[in-house]
Amino acid sequence: MYTHAIVRKPASNFSEGLTTSQLGKPSFELLQIQHSAYIRTLEKLGLSITVLPALPDYPDAYFVEDTAVVAQEVAVITNPGAPSRQGEEKSIQEALSEHKKIENILTPGTVDGGDVLMVGRHIFIGISERTNEEGAQQLSDLYQSFGYSCHIIPVGDGLHLKSSVNYVGRNTLLLTQPFQHLSLFDDFDKIVLEDTESYVANTLWVNDTLIMPAGFANTKDKLSRLNLPIIELDVSEVMKMDGGLTCLSLRF
Ligand code: CIR
């Protein structure tokens, strides 16, 4: 069970953040409404939320997930792979050190938390444009020393590993088609997304409830087979900045 989450308010210049999306100019007003609804949803699921102030010097900083990898025994502060995001991790270290023992990914290693999928004692680490081999290896060594089994996977498609694969409870992974045949995932049941709904791969499993992006009926249908409560949230403005539901918080 998660009991805590850390989030950060988006800054009004958030649209200066990195994005590859062609979905148009995002609205700050709407993003604030969507971000508040996200916080309320986590609160309803029993989490107590630390809301950090906006960081206008880092327009992507409300994607806090990328700045740390948090487990029961330790929080690893990352070294974000995008130069414009390096430095975001400093205030996260401060916030997490109230709760956890801290370790750090060190240069030349880079890791974005969006590339790290934890399922129980297993950790899948994606090598992407943001997470390099050195960073993945440092993270893997750290968590192996705490008894976790770590697996490193190349992410050929999408921004981060968790843009394409997430755990949705009941020993099941929700994943996009390019990831469906990876033998590393053979021990899981799989729900494979249709191409048109691949964005929903970034569904968030919190305390046995699924929080999914609103408006993807086919996937909602598939997820309902798991018999878990499903909450749909509109994250249109987050999507315009290449982000999703997992990116907006650190849960522990
Ligand atoms: C970026 O490109 O870094 C941000 N605009 C989006 C980060 C999304 N984070 C995530 O998927 N964990």
mmCIF file of C-alpha atoms and ligand atoms in Angstrom:
data_model
loop_
_atom_site.group_PDB
_atom_site.id
_atom_site.type_symbol
_atom_site.label_atom_id
_atom_site.label_comp_id
_atom_site.label_asym_id
_atom_site.label_seq_id
_atom_site.Cartn_x
_atom_site.Cartn_y
_atom_site.Cartn_z
ATOM 1 C CA MET A 1 0.000 0.000 0.000
ATOM 2 C CA TYR A 2 1.218 3.467 -0.794
ATOM 3 C CA THR A 3 0.762 6.007 1.982
ATOM 4 C CA HIS A 4 2.541 9.041 0.518
ATOM 5 C CA ALA A 5 3.003 10.907 -2.715
ATOM 6 C CA ILE A 6 5.118 13.879 -3.698
ATOM 7 C CA VAL A 7 3.862 16.153 -6.471
ATOM 8 C CA ARG A 8 4.928 19.556 -7.712
ATOM 9 C CA LYS A 9 2.728 22.384 -8.947
ATOM 10 C CA PRO A 10 3.255 23.153 -12.629
ATOM 11 C CA ALA A 11 4.752 26.581 -13.367
ATOM 12 C CA SER A 12 2.933 29.021 -15.668
ATOM 13 C CA ASN A 13 5.749 28.640 -18.246
ATOM 14 C CA PHE A 14 5.256 24.850 -18.358
ATOM 15 C CA SER A 15 4.691 24.978 -22.130
ATOM 16 C CA GLU A 16 8.407 25.799 -22.504
ATOM 17 C CA GLY A 17 9.107 22.208 -21.389
ATOM 18 C CA LEU A 18 10.293 19.487 -23.758
ATOM 19 C CA THR A 19 7.757 17.914 -26.060
ATOM 20 C CA THR A 20 7.493 16.080 -29.348
ATOM 21 C CA SER A 21 3.707 16.168 -29.387
ATOM 22 C CA GLN A 22 1.806 17.848 -32.198
ATOM 23 C CA LEU A 23 -1.364 18.235 -30.158
ATOM 24 C CA GLY A 24 -1.330 22.023 -30.013
ATOM 25 C CA LYS A 25 -0.626 24.661 -27.400
ATOM 26 C CA PRO A 26 -1.516 23.588 -23.883
ATOM 27 C CA SER A 27 -3.573 25.731 -21.497
ATOM 28 C CA PHE A 28 -2.143 26.558 -18.067
ATOM 29 C CA GLU A 29 -5.615 27.035 -16.580
ATOM 30 C CA LEU A 30 -6.747 23.636 -17.732
ATOM 31 C CA LEU A 31 -3.507 21.991 -16.622
ATOM 32 C CA GLN A 32 -3.998 23.415 -13.122
ATOM 33 C CA ILE A 33 -7.522 21.985 -12.995
ATOM 34 C CA GLN A 34 -6.291 18.583 -14.201
ATOM 35 C CA HIS A 35 -3.376 18.618 -11.761
ATOM 36 C CA SER A 36 -5.671 19.436 -8.817
ATOM 37 C CA ALA A 37 -8.018 16.611 -9.792
ATOM 38 C CA TYR A 38 -5.034 14.258 -9.852
ATOM 39 C CA ILE A 39 -4.022 15.290 -6.326
ATOM 40 C CA ARG A 40 -7.589 14.875 -5.054
ATOM 41 C CA THR A 41 -7.738 11.396 -6.579
ATOM 42 C CA LEU A 42 -4.560 10.268 -4.810
ATOM 43 C CA GLU A 43 -5.906 11.725 -1.556
ATOM 44 C CA LYS A 44 -9.136 9.777 -1.944
ATOM 45 C CA LEU A 45 -7.062 6.620 -2.351
ATOM 46 C CA GLY A 46 -5.576 7.260 1.088
ATOM 47 C CA LEU A 47 -2.250 8.912 0.242
ATOM 48 C CA SER A 48 -1.000 11.931 2.100
ATOM 49 C CA ILE A 49 0.403 14.374 -0.421
ATOM 50 C CA THR A 50 3.407 16.675 -0.252
ATOM 51 C CA VAL A 51 2.851 19.471 -2.759
ATOM 52 C CA LEU A 52 6.117 21.155 -3.716
ATOM 53 C CA PRO A 53 6.109 24.685 -5.151
ATOM 54 C CA ALA A 54 6.420 25.317 -8.893
ATOM 55 C CA LEU A 55 9.961 25.696 -10.264
ATOM 56 C CA PRO A 56 9.775 28.130 -13.199
ATOM 57 C CA ASP A 57 13.488 27.613 -13.944
ATOM 58 C CA TYR A 58 12.585 24.010 -14.804
ATOM 59 C CA PRO A 59 9.346 23.983 -16.830
ATOM 60 C CA ASP A 60 9.206 20.143 -16.783
ATOM 61 C CA ALA A 61 9.746 19.873 -13.020
ATOM 62 C CA TYR A 62 6.132 18.894 -12.200
ATOM 63 C CA PHE A 63 6.985 15.526 -13.829
ATOM 64 C CA VAL A 64 8.527 14.568 -10.483
ATOM 65 C CA GLU A 65 8.598 10.865 -11.258
ATOM 66 C CA ASP A 66 11.705 11.350 -13.375
ATOM 67 C CA THR A 67 13.794 12.667 -10.483
ATOM 68 C CA ALA A 68 13.796 9.655 -8.154
ATOM 69 C CA VAL A 69 13.197 5.930 -7.851
ATOM 70 C CA VAL A 70 11.640 5.158 -4.500
ATOM 71 C CA ALA A 71 11.505 1.759 -2.819
ATOM 72 C CA GLN A 72 10.855 0.674 0.736
ATOM 73 C CA GLU A 73 14.517 0.625 1.795
ATOM 74 C CA VAL A 74 15.959 3.495 -0.190
ATOM 75 C CA ALA A 75 15.217 6.381 -2.548
ATOM 76 C CA VAL A 76 17.618 6.799 -5.428
ATOM 77 C CA ILE A 77 17.831 10.378 -6.668
ATOM 78 C CA THR A 78 18.353 10.297 -10.415
ATOM 79 C CA ASN A 79 20.458 12.368 -12.757
ATOM 80 C CA PRO A 80 17.864 13.326 -15.404
ATOM 81 C CA GLY A 81 18.942 12.654 -18.961
ATOM 82 C CA ALA A 82 17.727 15.886 -20.569
ATOM 83 C CA PRO A 83 20.172 18.764 -19.953
ATOM 84 C CA SER A 84 17.270 21.186 -19.368
ATOM 85 C CA ARG A 85 16.030 18.955 -16.523
ATOM 86 C CA GLN A 86 19.339 18.489 -14.686
ATOM 87 C CA GLY A 87 18.971 20.145 -11.289
ATOM 88 C CA GLU A 88 15.283 19.291 -10.793
ATOM 89 C CA GLU A 89 16.356 16.444 -8.549
ATOM 90 C CA LYS A 90 17.883 18.685 -5.841
ATOM 91 C CA SER A 91 14.707 19.746 -4.079
ATOM 92 C CA ILE A 92 13.265 16.241 -4.456
ATOM 93 C CA GLN A 93 16.231 14.894 -2.519
ATOM 94 C CA GLU A 94 15.372 17.300 0.279
ATOM 95 C CA ALA A 95 11.710 16.237 0.321
ATOM 96 C CA LEU A 96 12.489 12.509 0.172
ATOM 97 C CA SER A 97 15.217 12.582 2.792
ATOM 98 C CA GLU A 98 12.500 13.164 5.415
ATOM 99 C CA HIS A 99 11.176 9.708 4.580
ATOM 100 C CA LYS A 100 13.967 7.562 3.148
ATOM 101 C CA LYS A 101 17.649 6.741 3.107
ATOM 102 C CA ILE A 102 19.054 8.452 -0.010
ATOM 103 C CA GLU A 103 21.430 7.261 -2.741
ATOM 104 C CA ASN A 104 22.349 9.107 -5.942
ATOM 105 C CA ILE A 105 22.961 8.308 -9.609
ATOM 106 C CA LEU A 106 26.292 9.891 -10.481
ATOM 107 C CA THR A 107 27.547 11.471 -13.742
ATOM 108 C CA PRO A 108 28.224 10.149 -16.375
ATOM 109 C CA GLY A 109 25.239 7.983 -15.456
ATOM 110 C CA THR A 110 21.821 9.393 -16.336
ATOM 111 C CA VAL A 111 18.450 7.964 -15.329
ATOM 112 C CA ASP A 112 14.883 9.261 -15.696
ATOM 113 C CA GLY A 113 12.467 7.647 -13.241
ATOM 114 C CA GLY A 114 10.014 7.211 -16.129
ATOM 115 C CA ASP A 115 12.314 4.447 -17.352
ATOM 116 C CA VAL A 116 12.034 2.455 -14.134
ATOM 117 C CA LEU A 117 9.177 0.034 -13.564
ATOM 118 C CA MET A 118 9.034 -1.615 -10.135
ATOM 119 C CA VAL A 119 6.871 -4.679 -9.693
ATOM 120 C CA GLY A 120 7.279 -6.063 -6.203
ATOM 121 C CA ARG A 121 10.937 -7.093 -5.858
ATOM 122 C CA HIS A 122 11.562 -6.846 -9.625
ATOM 123 C CA ILE A 123 12.858 -3.706 -11.267
ATOM 124 C CA PHE A 124 12.816 -3.193 -15.030
ATOM 125 C CA ILE A 125 15.126 -0.403 -16.203
ATOM 126 C CA GLY A 126 14.812 0.991 -19.719
ATOM 127 C CA ILE A 127 17.763 2.318 -21.684
ATOM 128 C CA SER A 128 16.341 5.281 -23.592
ATOM 129 C CA GLU A 129 17.337 8.687 -24.860
ATOM 130 C CA ARG A 130 17.249 9.764 -21.198
ATOM 131 C CA THR A 131 18.631 6.754 -19.308
ATOM 132 C CA ASN A 132 22.069 5.568 -20.361
ATOM 133 C CA GLU A 133 23.806 2.221 -19.781
ATOM 134 C CA GLU A 134 25.978 3.646 -17.025
ATOM 135 C CA GLY A 135 22.976 5.075 -15.147
ATOM 136 C CA ALA A 136 20.979 1.860 -15.559
ATOM 137 C CA GLN A 137 23.914 -0.148 -14.240
ATOM 138 C CA GLN A 138 24.364 2.113 -11.198
ATOM 139 C CA LEU A 139 20.658 1.812 -10.388
ATOM 140 C CA SER A 140 20.707 -1.912 -10.899
ATOM 141 C CA ASP A 141 23.770 -2.358 -8.641
ATOM 142 C CA LEU A 142 22.179 -0.244 -5.912
ATOM 143 C CA TYR A 143 18.903 -2.125 -5.891
ATOM 144 C CA GLN A 144 20.552 -5.532 -6.242
ATOM 145 C CA SER A 145 22.434 -4.753 -3.039
ATOM 146 C CA PHE A 146 19.018 -4.554 -1.361
ATOM 147 C CA GLY A 147 17.980 -7.915 -2.834
ATOM 148 C CA TYR A 148 15.911 -6.716 -5.806
ATOM 149 C CA SER A 149 16.200 -8.466 -9.148
ATOM 150 C CA CYS A 150 16.989 -5.908 -11.848
ATOM 151 C CA HIS A 151 16.527 -6.260 -15.593
ATOM 152 C CA ILE A 152 17.803 -3.796 -18.174
ATOM 153 C CA ILE A 153 15.745 -3.368 -21.373
ATOM 154 C CA PRO A 154 16.355 -1.239 -24.466
ATOM 155 C CA VAL A 155 13.470 1.183 -25.045
ATOM 156 C CA GLY A 156 13.259 1.463 -28.816
ATOM 157 C CA ASP A 157 9.855 3.073 -28.850
ATOM 158 C CA GLY A 158 8.339 5.973 -26.903
ATOM 159 C CA LEU A 159 9.979 8.456 -24.530
ATOM 160 C CA HIS A 160 10.370 6.242 -21.456
ATOM 161 C CA LEU A 161 9.852 2.583 -20.587
ATOM 162 C CA LYS A 162 6.685 3.538 -18.678
ATOM 163 C CA SER A 163 5.340 5.358 -21.739
ATOM 164 C CA SER A 164 4.831 1.812 -23.032
ATOM 165 C CA VAL A 165 4.645 -0.678 -20.143
ATOM 166 C CA ASN A 166 3.017 -0.477 -16.709
ATOM 167 C CA TYR A 167 1.917 -2.892 -14.033
ATOM 168 C CA VAL A 168 -1.850 -2.823 -13.482
ATOM 169 C CA GLY A 169 -2.312 -5.306 -10.623
ATOM 170 C CA ARG A 170 -3.320 -9.010 -10.670
ATOM 171 C CA ASN A 171 0.088 -10.023 -12.085
ATOM 172 C CA THR A 172 -0.766 -8.130 -15.284
ATOM 173 C CA LEU A 173 1.189 -5.735 -17.479
ATOM 174 C CA LEU A 174 -0.489 -3.216 -19.752
ATOM 175 C CA LEU A 175 1.765 -2.720 -22.746
ATOM 176 C CA THR A 176 2.059 -1.447 -26.287
ATOM 177 C CA GLN A 177 2.530 -3.802 -29.216
ATOM 178 C CA PRO A 178 6.319 -3.367 -29.652
ATOM 179 C CA PHE A 179 6.827 -4.681 -26.081
ATOM 180 C CA GLN A 180 4.383 -7.575 -26.135
ATOM 181 C CA HIS A 181 6.801 -10.379 -27.055
ATOM 182 C CA LEU A 182 9.668 -9.547 -24.694
ATOM 183 C CA SER A 183 10.507 -12.811 -22.948
ATOM 184 C CA LEU A 184 11.395 -10.853 -19.821
ATOM 185 C CA PHE A 185 7.672 -10.316 -19.315
ATOM 186 C CA ASP A 186 6.678 -13.970 -19.831
ATOM 187 C CA ASP A 187 5.707 -14.504 -16.193
ATOM 188 C CA PHE A 188 3.004 -11.832 -16.425
ATOM 189 C CA ASP A 189 -0.427 -11.838 -17.959
ATOM 190 C CA LYS A 190 -0.542 -9.127 -20.591
ATOM 191 C CA ILE A 191 -3.062 -6.635 -21.886
ATOM 192 C CA VAL A 192 -1.817 -5.404 -25.255
ATOM 193 C CA LEU A 193 -2.983 -1.994 -26.425
ATOM 194 C CA GLU A 194 -4.317 -1.164 -29.824
ATOM 195 C CA ASP A 195 -2.027 1.250 -31.664
ATOM 196 C CA THR A 196 -4.609 4.020 -31.498
ATOM 197 C CA GLU A 197 -4.724 3.752 -27.692
ATOM 198 C CA SER A 198 -1.030 3.304 -26.925
ATOM 199 C CA TYR A 199 -1.037 6.451 -24.748
ATOM 200 C CA VAL A 200 -3.057 4.533 -22.124
ATOM 201 C CA ALA A 201 -0.025 2.342 -21.438
ATOM 202 C CA ASN A 202 0.708 5.054 -18.909
ATOM 203 C CA THR A 203 -2.029 3.934 -16.527
ATOM 204 C CA LEU A 204 -1.329 4.278 -12.819
ATOM 205 C CA TRP A 205 -2.005 1.454 -10.372
ATOM 206 C CA VAL A 206 -2.409 2.822 -6.837
ATOM 207 C CA ASN A 207 -3.625 0.772 -3.895
ATOM 208 C CA ASP A 208 -5.417 -1.634 -6.240
ATOM 209 C CA THR A 209 -7.253 1.113 -8.106
ATOM 210 C CA LEU A 210 -6.454 2.003 -11.708
ATOM 211 C CA ILE A 211 -6.199 5.629 -12.745
ATOM 212 C CA MET A 212 -6.337 5.849 -16.519
ATOM 213 C CA PRO A 213 -6.452 8.714 -19.022
ATOM 214 C CA ALA A 214 -10.053 9.558 -19.935
ATOM 215 C CA GLY A 215 -11.496 8.824 -23.335
ATOM 216 C CA PHE A 216 -10.061 5.432 -24.318
ATOM 217 C CA ALA A 217 -13.082 3.141 -24.368
ATOM 218 C CA ASN A 218 -11.423 0.015 -25.816
ATOM 219 C CA THR A 219 -8.733 -0.087 -23.192
ATOM 220 C CA LYS A 220 -11.201 0.685 -20.414
ATOM 221 C CA ASP A 221 -13.111 -2.354 -21.542
ATOM 222 C CA LYS A 222 -9.999 -4.519 -21.466
ATOM 223 C CA LEU A 223 -8.931 -3.205 -18.058
ATOM 224 C CA SER A 224 -12.361 -3.827 -16.570
ATOM 225 C CA ARG A 225 -11.617 -7.564 -16.846
ATOM 226 C CA LEU A 226 -9.250 -7.129 -13.929
ATOM 227 C CA ASN A 227 -12.187 -6.280 -11.675
ATOM 228 C CA LEU A 228 -10.415 -3.362 -10.074
ATOM 229 C CA PRO A 229 -11.963 0.070 -9.575
ATOM 230 C CA ILE A 230 -11.122 2.361 -12.508
ATOM 231 C CA ILE A 231 -10.916 6.143 -12.297
ATOM 232 C CA GLU A 232 -10.607 8.114 -15.525
ATOM 233 C CA LEU A 233 -8.827 11.462 -15.434
ATOM 234 C CA ASP A 234 -8.607 14.014 -18.191
ATOM 235 C CA VAL A 235 -4.901 14.672 -18.769
ATOM 236 C CA SER A 236 -5.116 16.336 -22.179
ATOM 237 C CA GLU A 237 -2.707 19.142 -21.234
ATOM 238 C CA VAL A 238 -0.173 16.749 -19.701
ATOM 239 C CA MET A 239 -0.290 14.657 -22.872
ATOM 240 C CA LYS A 240 0.599 17.731 -24.926
ATOM 241 C CA MET A 241 3.880 17.854 -22.987
ATOM 242 C CA ASP A 242 4.671 14.126 -23.529
ATOM 243 C CA GLY A 243 3.695 13.316 -19.937
ATOM 244 C CA GLY A 244 1.210 10.977 -18.344
ATOM 245 C CA LEU A 245 -0.310 9.898 -15.060
ATOM 246 C CA THR A 246 2.692 8.125 -13.577
ATOM 247 C CA CYS A 247 5.016 11.080 -14.277
ATOM 248 C CA LEU A 248 3.069 13.471 -12.070
ATOM 249 C CA SER A 249 3.939 11.889 -8.719
ATOM 250 C CA LEU A 250 6.376 9.849 -6.688
ATOM 251 C CA ARG A 251 4.481 7.259 -4.678
ATOM 252 C CA PHE A 252 5.754 5.337 -1.666
HETATM 253 C C1 CIR B 1 10.060 15.538 -20.803
HETATM 254 O O1 CIR B 1 10.185 15.430 -22.029
HETATM 255 O O2 CIR B 1 10.972 15.286 -20.026
HETATM 256 C C2 CIR B 1 8.731 15.991 -20.250
HETATM 257 N N1 CIR B 1 8.141 16.961 -21.118
HETATM 258 C C3 CIR B 1 7.799 14.815 -20.081
HETATM 259 C C4 CIR B 1 8.279 13.842 -19.040
HETATM 260 C C5 CIR B 1 7.338 12.729 -18.824
HETATM 261 N N2 CIR B 1 7.755 11.897 -17.755
HETATM 262 C C6 CIR B 1 7.522 10.602 -17.668
HETATM 263 O O3 CIR B 1 7.025 10.008 -18.619
HETATM 264 N N3 CIR B 1 7.943 9.973 -16.582
#
